[in-house]
GROMACS .gro file of N, CA and C in nm:
model
  438
    1MET      N    1  -1.548   3.810   1.208
    1MET     CA    2  -1.421   3.743   1.195
    1MET      C    3  -1.351   3.798   1.071
    2THR      N    4  -1.225   3.835   1.087
    2THR     CA    5  -1.149   3.886   0.973
    2THR      C    6  -1.102   3.771   0.886
    3ASP      N    7  -1.055   3.807   0.768
    3ASP     CA    8  -1.003   3.704   0.677
    3ASP      C    9  -0.887   3.629   0.740
    4ASP      N   10  -0.800   3.700   0.811
    4ASP     CA   11  -0.686   3.635   0.876
    4ASP      C   12  -0.732   3.536   0.983
    5ASP      N   13  -0.834   3.574   1.060
    5ASP     CA   14  -0.888   3.484   1.162
    5ASP      C   15  -0.949   3.360   1.098
    6GLU      N   16  -1.019   3.380   0.988
    6GLU     CA   17  -1.082   3.268   0.919
    6GLU      C   18  -0.977   3.173   0.862
    7ILE      N   19  -0.873   3.229   0.803
    7ILE     CA   20  -0.764   3.146   0.749
    7ILE      C   21  -0.696   3.069   0.861
    8GLU      N   22  -0.671   3.135   0.972
    8GLU     CA   23  -0.608   3.069   1.087
    8GLU      C   24  -0.695   2.955   1.139
    9ALA      N   25  -0.827   2.975   1.145
    9ALA     CA   26  -0.918   2.870   1.192
    9ALA      C   27  -0.917   2.750   1.097
   10ILE      N   28  -0.913   2.777   0.968
   10ILE     CA   29  -0.908   2.669   0.870
   10ILE      C   30  -0.778   2.591   0.882
   11LEU      N   31  -0.666   2.661   0.898
   11LEU     CA   32  -0.537   2.594   0.915
   11LEU      C   33  -0.535   2.510   1.041
   12GLU      N   34  -0.590   2.562   1.149
   12GLU     CA   35  -0.593   2.487   1.275
   12GLU      C   36  -0.678   2.361   1.261
   13GLU      N   37  -0.791   2.373   1.194
   13GLU     CA   38  -0.877   2.256   1.172
   13GLU      C   39  -0.806   2.153   1.085
   14ALA      N   40  -0.734   2.199   0.984
   14ALA     CA   41  -0.661   2.107   0.897
   14ALA      C   42  -0.553   2.032   0.973
   15LYS      N   43  -0.488   2.098   1.068
   15LYS     CA   44  -0.386   2.031   1.149
   15LYS      C   45  -0.447   1.919   1.232
   16GLU      N   46  -0.569   1.941   1.280
   16GLU     CA   47  -0.635   1.842   1.364
   16GLU      C   48  -0.689   1.725   1.282
   17ASN      N   49  -0.720   1.746   1.156
   17ASN     CA   50  -0.776   1.641   1.070
   17ASN      C   51  -0.669   1.582   0.980
   18LYS      N   52  -0.584   1.501   1.035
   18LYS     CA   53  -0.483   1.430   0.957
   18LYS      C   54  -0.552   1.321   0.876
   19ARG      N   55  -0.490   1.277   0.768
   19ARG     CA   56  -0.549   1.172   0.685
   19ARG      C   57  -0.575   1.046   0.764
   20HIS      N   58  -0.482   1.008   0.850
   20HIS     CA   59  -0.496   0.881   0.921
   20HIS      C   60  -0.596   0.887   1.035
   21THR      N   61  -0.642   1.007   1.073
   21THR     CA   62  -0.739   1.016   1.182
   21THR      C   63  -0.875   1.067   1.136
   22SER      N   64  -0.881   1.130   1.020
   22SER     CA   65  -1.009   1.184   0.976
   22SER      C   66  -1.095   1.073   0.918
   23GLN      N   67  -1.225   1.091   0.928
   23GLN     CA   68  -1.322   0.993   0.881
   23GLN      C   69  -1.402   1.055   0.767
   24PRO      N   70  -1.433   0.979   0.664
   24PRO     CA   71  -1.525   1.032   0.563
   24PRO      C   72  -1.659   1.062   0.628
   25GLU      N   73  -1.726   1.164   0.578
   25GLU     CA   74  -1.851   1.207   0.640
   25GLU      C   75  -1.957   1.098   0.640
   26ASN      N   76  -1.961   1.016   0.538
   26ASN     CA   77  -2.066   0.915   0.529
   26ASN      C   78  -2.019   0.777   0.572
   27GLU      N   79  -1.909   0.766   0.646
   27GLU     CA   80  -1.856   0.635   0.684
   27GLU      C   81  -1.954   0.556   0.769
   28GLU      N   82  -2.029   0.623   0.856
   28GLU     CA   83  -2.123   0.552   0.942
   28GLU      C   84  -2.227   0.478   0.858
   29GLU      N   85  -2.266   0.536   0.746
   29GLU     CA   86  -2.364   0.472   0.659
   29GLU      C   87  -2.309   0.346   0.594
   30ASN      N   88  -2.177   0.341   0.572
   30ASN     CA   89  -2.116   0.230   0.500
   30ASN      C   90  -2.061   0.121   0.590
   31GLN      N   91  -2.073   0.135   0.721
   31GLN     CA   92  -2.016   0.035   0.810
   31GLN      C   93  -2.116  -0.076   0.837
   32ASP      N   94  -2.064  -0.198   0.842
   32ASP     CA   95  -2.141  -0.310   0.891
   32ASP      C   96  -2.043  -0.406   0.958
   33ASP      N   97  -2.093  -0.517   1.007
   33ASP     CA   98  -2.009  -0.609   1.081
   33ASP      C   99  -1.944  -0.716   0.995
   34SER      N  100  -1.971  -0.716   0.865
   34SER     CA  101  -1.914  -0.821   0.780
   34SER      C  102  -1.767  -0.791   0.753
   35PRO      N  103  -1.683  -0.896   0.744
   35PRO     CA  104  -1.542  -0.875   0.722
   35PRO      C  105  -1.510  -0.819   0.584
   36GLU      N  106  -1.597  -0.834   0.489
   36GLU     CA  107  -1.572  -0.786   0.354
   36GLU      C  108  -1.616  -0.641   0.335
   37GLY      N  109  -1.671  -0.577   0.437
   37GLY     CA  110  -1.712  -0.438   0.424
   37GLY      C  111  -1.862  -0.427   0.408
   38SER      N  112  -1.905  -0.312   0.365
   38SER     CA  113  -2.047  -0.282   0.357
   38SER      C  114  -2.115  -0.350   0.240
   39GLN      N  115  -2.238  -0.392   0.265
   39GLN     CA  116  -2.321  -0.446   0.158
   39GLN      C  117  -2.373  -0.333   0.071
   40ASN      N  118  -2.366  -0.207   0.121
   40ASN     CA  119  -2.416  -0.093   0.047
   40ASN      C  120  -2.315  -0.038  -0.053
   41GLU      N  121  -2.191  -0.087  -0.050
   41GLU     CA  122  -2.088  -0.035  -0.138
   41GLU      C  123  -2.121  -0.071  -0.282
   42ILE      N  124  -2.079   0.014  -0.373
   42ILE     CA  125  -2.097  -0.014  -0.515
   42ILE      C  126  -2.000  -0.125  -0.551
   43GLN      N  127  -2.051  -0.229  -0.614
   43GLN     CA  128  -1.969  -0.343  -0.649
   43GLN      C  129  -1.892  -0.316  -0.777
   44GLY      N  130  -1.761  -0.335  -0.770
   44GLY     CA  131  -1.676  -0.326  -0.887
   44GLY      C  132  -1.635  -0.466  -0.926
   45PRO      N  133  -1.527  -0.477  -1.002
   45PRO     CA  134  -1.480  -0.610  -1.039
   45PRO      C  135  -1.431  -0.685  -0.914
   46ASP      N  136  -1.429  -0.818  -0.924
   46ASP     CA  137  -1.378  -0.893  -0.810
   46ASP      C  138  -1.230  -0.860  -0.791
   47ARG      N  139  -1.178  -0.892  -0.674
   47ARG     CA  140  -1.042  -0.855  -0.635
   47ARG      C  141  -0.938  -0.904  -0.735
   48THR      N  142  -0.947  -1.031  -0.775
   48THR     CA  143  -0.848  -1.087  -0.866
   48THR      C  144  -0.849  -1.013  -1.000
   49THR      N  145  -0.967  -0.986  -1.052
   49THR     CA  146  -0.978  -0.914  -1.179
   49THR      C  147  -0.924  -0.772  -1.165
   50ALA      N  148  -0.955  -0.706  -1.055
   50ALA     CA  149  -0.907  -0.569  -1.033
   50ALA      C  150  -0.755  -0.566  -1.027
   51ILE      N  151  -0.695  -0.663  -0.959
   51ILE     CA  152  -0.549  -0.668  -0.949
   51ILE      C  153  -0.489  -0.700  -1.086
   52LYS      N  154  -0.548  -0.794  -1.158
   52LYS     CA  155  -0.500  -0.829  -1.292
   52LYS      C  156  -0.506  -0.707  -1.383
   53ASP      N  157  -0.616  -0.634  -1.379
   53ASP     CA  158  -0.630  -0.514  -1.463
   53ASP      C  159  -0.524  -0.410  -1.428
   54ALA      N  160  -0.494  -0.396  -1.299
   54ALA     CA  161  -0.390  -0.302  -1.256
   54ALA      C  162  -0.253  -0.347  -1.306
   55LEU      N  163  -0.225  -0.476  -1.297
   55LEU     CA  164  -0.097  -0.529  -1.348
   55LEU      C  165  -0.082  -0.503  -1.498
   56LEU      N  166  -0.188  -0.526  -1.572
   56LEU     CA  167  -0.183  -0.503  -1.717
   56LEU      C  168  -0.166  -0.354  -1.748
   57ALA      N  169  -0.230  -0.268  -1.671
   57ALA     CA  170  -0.214  -0.123  -1.690
   57ALA      C  171  -0.070  -0.080  -1.663
   58ILE      N  172  -0.009  -0.138  -1.560
   58ILE     CA  173   0.131  -0.108  -1.530
   58ILE      C  174   0.220  -0.155  -1.645
   59GLU      N  175   0.194  -0.274  -1.694
   59GLU     CA  176   0.273  -0.330  -1.805
   59GLU      C  177   0.262  -0.243  -1.930
   60ARG      N  178   0.144  -0.188  -1.957
   60ARG     CA  179   0.124  -0.102  -2.074
   60ARG      C  180   0.183   0.037  -2.053
   61GLY      N  181   0.219   0.070  -1.929
   61GLY     CA  182   0.270   0.203  -1.900
   61GLY      C  183   0.161   0.303  -1.866
   62ASP      N  184   0.040   0.254  -1.846
   62ASP     CA  185  -0.073   0.341  -1.813
   62ASP      C  186  -0.078   0.376  -1.664
   63ARG      N  187  -0.003   0.304  -1.585
   63ARG     CA  188  -0.003   0.326  -1.440
   63ARG      C  189   0.141   0.317  -1.392
   64ARG      N  190   0.176   0.400  -1.295
   64ARG     CA  191   0.313   0.402  -1.241
   64ARG      C  192   0.340   0.278  -1.157
   65THR      N  193   0.467   0.246  -1.145
   65THR     CA  194   0.506   0.130  -1.065
   65THR      C  195   0.540   0.167  -0.922
   66ASN      N  196   0.564   0.294  -0.896
   66ASN     CA  197   0.603   0.332  -0.760
   66ASN      C  198   0.482   0.353  -0.670
   67VAL      N  199   0.507   0.336  -0.540
   67VAL     CA  200   0.406   0.356  -0.437
   67VAL      C  201   0.461   0.460  -0.341
   68THR      N  202   0.381   0.558  -0.306
   68THR     CA  203   0.425   0.663  -0.215
   68THR      C  204   0.355   0.646  -0.081
   69ILE      N  205   0.434   0.651   0.024
   69ILE     CA  206   0.379   0.640   0.160
   69ILE      C  207   0.424   0.762   0.238
   70ARG      N  208   0.330   0.827   0.304
   70ARG     CA  209   0.364   0.942   0.389
   70ARG      C  210   0.344   0.901   0.534
   71ASP      N  211   0.454   0.888   0.605
   71ASP     CA  212   0.448   0.850   0.746
   71ASP      C  213   0.578   0.895   0.811
   72GLU      N  214   0.569   0.990   0.903
   72GLU     CA  215   0.688   1.046   0.966
   72GLU      C  216   0.769   0.941   1.040
   73GLN      N  217   0.703   0.853   1.113
   73GLN     CA  218   0.776   0.753   1.192
   73GLN      C  219   0.846   0.652   1.103
   74ILE      N  220   0.781   0.609   0.997
   74ILE     CA  221   0.845   0.515   0.906
   74ILE      C  222   0.963   0.583   0.837
   75ARG      N  223   0.947   0.708   0.797
   75ARG     CA  224   1.057   0.782   0.734
   75ARG      C  225   1.176   0.792   0.829
   76ALA      N  226   1.149   0.825   0.954
   76ALA     CA  227   1.257   0.836   1.053
   76ALA      C  228   1.323   0.700   1.075
   77PHE      N  229   1.243   0.595   1.081
   77PHE     CA  230   1.295   0.459   1.098
   77PHE      C  231   1.388   0.423   0.982
   78LEU      N  232   1.342   0.446   0.859
   78LEU     CA  233   1.424   0.413   0.742
   78LEU      C  234   1.553   0.495   0.739
   79ASP      N  235   1.542   0.624   0.767
   79ASP     CA  236   1.662   0.708   0.771
   79ASP      C  237   1.758   0.659   0.879
   80GLY      N  238   1.702   0.623   0.995
   80GLY     CA  239   1.785   0.580   1.107
   80GLY      C  240   1.858   0.450   1.081
   81ILE      N  241   1.788   0.351   1.025
   81ILE     CA  242   1.857   0.224   1.002
   81ILE      C  243   1.956   0.235   0.886
   82GLU      N  244   1.929   0.327   0.794
   82GLU     CA  245   2.026   0.348   0.687
   82GLU      C  246   2.151   0.416   0.742
   83SER      N  247   2.133   0.519   0.824
   83SER     CA  248   2.246   0.592   0.882
   83SER      C  249   2.328   0.506   0.977
   84SER      N  250   2.261   0.417   1.050
   84SER     CA  251   2.331   0.334   1.149
   84SER      C  252   2.396   0.210   1.087
   85GLY      N  253   2.374   0.189   0.958
   85GLY     CA  254   2.434   0.073   0.892
   85GLY      C  255   2.355  -0.056   0.909
   86ASP      N  256   2.231  -0.046   0.955
   86ASP     CA  257   2.149  -0.164   0.980
   86ASP      C  258   2.057  -0.200   0.864
   87LEU      N  259   2.064  -0.127   0.755
   87LEU     CA  260   1.973  -0.150   0.644
   87LEU      C  261   1.990  -0.290   0.585
   88GLU      N  262   2.113  -0.333   0.565
   88GLU     CA  263   2.136  -0.466   0.507
   88GLU      C  264   2.082  -0.576   0.597
   89THR      N  265   2.103  -0.562   0.729
   89THR     CA  266   2.051  -0.661   0.823
   89THR      C  267   1.899  -0.667   0.818
   90ALA      N  268   1.836  -0.550   0.815
   90ALA     CA  269   1.689  -0.545   0.812
   90ALA      C  270   1.635  -0.608   0.685
   91VAL      N  271   1.694  -0.575   0.571
   91VAL     CA  272   1.649  -0.631   0.444
   91VAL      C  273   1.668  -0.782   0.442
   92THR      N  274   1.782  -0.828   0.493
   92THR     CA  275   1.809  -0.972   0.497
   92THR      C  276   1.706  -1.045   0.582
   93ARG      N  277   1.675  -0.991   0.700
   93ARG     CA  278   1.578  -1.056   0.788
   93ARG      C  279   1.439  -1.060   0.726
   94LEU      N  280   1.399  -0.950   0.661
   94LEU     CA  281   1.268  -0.949   0.594
   94LEU      C  282   1.265  -1.047   0.478
   95ALA      N  283   1.371  -1.049   0.398
   95ALA     CA  284   1.376  -1.142   0.285
   95ALA      C  285   1.372  -1.286   0.334
   96ASN      N  286   1.445  -1.315   0.442
   96ASN     CA  287   1.444  -1.450   0.498
   96ASN      C  288   1.304  -1.489   0.545
   97ARG      N  289   1.230  -1.395   0.599
   97ARG     CA  290   1.093  -1.422   0.645
   97ARG      C  291   1.004  -1.467   0.530
   98LEU      N  292   1.037  -1.418   0.410
   98LEU     CA  293   0.960  -1.453   0.290
   98LEU      C  294   1.024  -1.567   0.212
   99ASP      N  295   1.129  -1.627   0.268
   99ASP     CA  296   1.206  -1.730   0.196
   99ASP      C  297   1.254  -1.677   0.062
  100ASP      N  298   1.301  -1.554   0.063
  100ASP     CA  299   1.348  -1.486  -0.057
  100ASP      C  300   1.497  -1.456  -0.040
  101ASP      N  301   1.564  -1.428  -0.149
  101ASP     CA  302   1.705  -1.389  -0.143
  101ASP      C  303   1.713  -1.239  -0.122
  102PRO      N  304   1.797  -1.193  -0.027
  102PRO     CA  305   1.810  -1.049  -0.005
  102PRO      C  306   1.885  -0.982  -0.120
  103GLU      N  307   1.860  -0.854  -0.135
  103GLU     CA  308   1.929  -0.775  -0.237
  103GLU      C  309   2.076  -0.761  -0.198
  104GLU      N  310   2.163  -0.751  -0.297
  104GLU     CA  311   2.306  -0.736  -0.269
  104GLU      C  312   2.339  -0.597  -0.218
  105ASN      N  313   2.280  -0.496  -0.275
  105ASN     CA  314   2.300  -0.357  -0.231
  105ASN      C  315   2.164  -0.300  -0.194
  106PRO      N  316   2.116  -0.334  -0.074
  106PRO     CA  317   1.979  -0.295  -0.038
  106PRO      C  318   1.961  -0.144  -0.025
  107THR      N  319   1.838  -0.103  -0.052
  107THR     CA  320   1.800   0.038  -0.039
  107THR      C  321   1.681   0.049   0.054
  108ARG      N  322   1.645   0.172   0.087
  108ARG     CA  323   1.525   0.193   0.169
  108ARG      C  324   1.401   0.143   0.095
  109SER      N  325   1.402   0.152  -0.035
  109SER     CA  326   1.290   0.100  -0.114
  109SER      C  327   1.276  -0.050  -0.095
  110ASP      N  328   1.389  -0.121  -0.088
  110ASP     CA  329   1.384  -0.267  -0.067
  110ASP      C  330   1.321  -0.302   0.066
  111ILE      N  331   1.358  -0.229   0.171
  111ILE     CA  332   1.301  -0.260   0.302
  111ILE      C  333   1.151  -0.229   0.303
  112GLY      N  334   1.111  -0.121   0.239
  112GLY     CA  335   0.968  -0.090   0.232
  112GLY      C  336   0.891  -0.195   0.156
  113ARG      N  337   0.944  -0.236   0.042
  113ARG     CA  338   0.879  -0.338  -0.041
  113ARG      C  339   0.867  -0.469   0.035
  114LEU      N  340   0.976  -0.511   0.098
  114LEU     CA  341   0.974  -0.638   0.172
  114LEU      C  342   0.884  -0.631   0.295
  115ALA      N  343   0.887  -0.518   0.365
  115ALA     CA  344   0.803  -0.504   0.485
  115ALA      C  345   0.655  -0.511   0.448
  116ILE      N  346   0.618  -0.449   0.337
  116ILE     CA  347   0.478  -0.457   0.293
  116ILE      C  348   0.443  -0.600   0.257
  117ARG      N  349   0.532  -0.668   0.189
  117ARG     CA  350   0.505  -0.808   0.152
  117ARG      C  351   0.493  -0.898   0.275
  118VAL      N  352   0.578  -0.876   0.375
  118VAL     CA  353   0.567  -0.954   0.499
  118VAL      C  354   0.432  -0.927   0.564
  119GLY      N  355   0.392  -0.801   0.570
  119GLY     CA  356   0.263  -0.766   0.628
  119GLY      C  357   0.147  -0.831   0.554
  120LEU      N  358   0.152  -0.829   0.422
  120LEU     CA  359   0.048  -0.894   0.343
  120LEU      C  360   0.046  -1.044   0.369
  121HIS      N  361   0.164  -1.103   0.373
  121HIS     CA  362   0.176  -1.247   0.397
  121HIS      C  363   0.119  -1.286   0.533
  122GLU      N  364   0.149  -1.205   0.634
  122GLU     CA  365   0.106  -1.235   0.771
  122GLU      C  366  -0.042  -1.203   0.796
  123CYS      N  367  -0.089  -1.090   0.743
  123CYS     CA  368  -0.221  -1.041   0.780
  123CYS      C  369  -0.329  -1.060   0.674
  124LEU      N  370  -0.291  -1.068   0.549
  124LEU     CA  371  -0.390  -1.076   0.441
  124LEU      C  372  -0.356  -1.187   0.343
  125PRO      N  373  -0.337  -1.309   0.392
  125PRO     CA  374  -0.292  -1.416   0.302
  125PRO      C  375  -0.391  -1.446   0.189
  126GLU      N  376  -0.521  -1.435   0.215
  126GLU     CA  377  -0.618  -1.463   0.109
  126GLU      C  378  -0.613  -1.357   0.000
  127MET      N  379  -0.586  -1.233   0.038
  127MET     CA  380  -0.574  -1.127  -0.062
  127MET      C  381  -0.445  -1.143  -0.141
  128LEU      N  382  -0.339  -1.184  -0.074
  128LEU     CA  383  -0.213  -1.208  -0.142
  128LEU      C  384  -0.226  -1.324  -0.240
  129GLU      N  385  -0.302  -1.425  -0.203
  129GLU     CA  386  -0.325  -1.537  -0.295
  129GLU      C  387  -0.402  -1.490  -0.418
  130ASP      N  388  -0.499  -1.400  -0.399
  130ASP     CA  389  -0.570  -1.342  -0.513
  130ASP      C  390  -0.473  -1.265  -0.603
  131ALA      N  391  -0.377  -1.196  -0.543
  131ALA     CA  392  -0.277  -1.122  -0.621
  131ALA      C  393  -0.190  -1.218  -0.702
  132ARG      N  394  -0.154  -1.331  -0.643
  132ARG     CA  395  -0.075  -1.431  -0.716
  132ARG      C  396  -0.155  -1.487  -0.834
  133THR      N  397  -0.282  -1.515  -0.810
  133THR     CA  398  -0.369  -1.564  -0.918
  133THR      C  399  -0.381  -1.459  -1.028
  134ALA      N  400  -0.397  -1.334  -0.988
  134ALA     CA  401  -0.408  -1.224  -1.085
  134ALA      C  402  -0.281  -1.213  -1.168
  135HIS      N  403  -0.166  -1.229  -1.104
  135HIS     CA  404  -0.039  -1.221  -1.175
  135HIS      C  405  -0.030  -1.331  -1.281
  136LYS      N  406  -0.070  -1.452  -1.244
  136LYS     CA  407  -0.070  -1.563  -1.340
  136LYS      C  408  -0.165  -1.535  -1.455
  137GLU      N  409  -0.284  -1.484  -1.424
  137GLU     CA  410  -0.382  -1.454  -1.529
  137GLU      C  411  -0.331  -1.344  -1.622
  138ALA      N  412  -0.265  -1.244  -1.564
  138ALA     CA  413  -0.210  -1.135  -1.646
  138ALA      C  414  -0.101  -1.188  -1.739
  139LEU      N  415  -0.016  -1.276  -1.688
  139LEU     CA  416   0.089  -1.335  -1.772
  139LEU      C  417   0.028  -1.416  -1.886
  140LEU      N  418  -0.076  -1.494  -1.855
  140LEU     CA  419  -0.143  -1.572  -1.959
  140LEU      C  420  -0.208  -1.482  -2.064
  141GLU      N  421  -0.270  -1.375  -2.018
  141GLU     CA  422  -0.334  -1.282  -2.110
  141GLU      C  423  -0.231  -1.215  -2.201
  142GLN      N  424  -0.117  -1.179  -2.143
  142GLN     CA  425  -0.010  -1.118  -2.223
  142GLN      C  426   0.046  -1.218  -2.323
  143ALA      N  427   0.060  -1.344  -2.283
  143ALA     CA  428   0.113  -1.447  -2.372
  143ALA      C  429   0.018  -1.471  -2.488
  144ASP      N  430  -0.112  -1.461  -2.463
  144ASP     CA  431  -0.211  -1.481  -2.569
  144ASP      C  432  -0.208  -1.369  -2.672
  145GLU      N  433  -0.157  -1.251  -2.633
  145GLU     CA  434  -0.153  -1.137  -2.724
  145GLU      C  435  -0.046  -1.153  -2.830
  146PHE      N  436   0.052  -1.238  -2.810
  146PHE     CA  437   0.162  -1.252  -2.906
  146PHE      C  438   0.132  -1.354  -3.011
   0.00000   0.00000   0.00000
């Protein structure tokens, strides 16, 4: 096999192994039927503490505040609703779902932020509650520093 053939084979394999479809090599070892994941996983801090630590790191400037998502369909959706003038309607409906006030000049970032929050609210309420607790703990910890 020539170098060009080998490079072509690697590129073809990379096309087939997208992030959202590829599996870690040892995933079978880490799977079990418990909802919290594998018992074999290395235990870190509990969820609330981990979220609180992340919030404090963001506040100190040690961690960025932005989140990057790579998804062609979501990108096309956001571009499409922005171009068609439906962005404000979408943001308003998502904000209403959360009993929140919509932004006055909504952006694609607003719809992404709100859509993620709606998803968390609907699908992961216990994790979202841990995040709320972590936020309160982080605020208390920051208040104690002054």
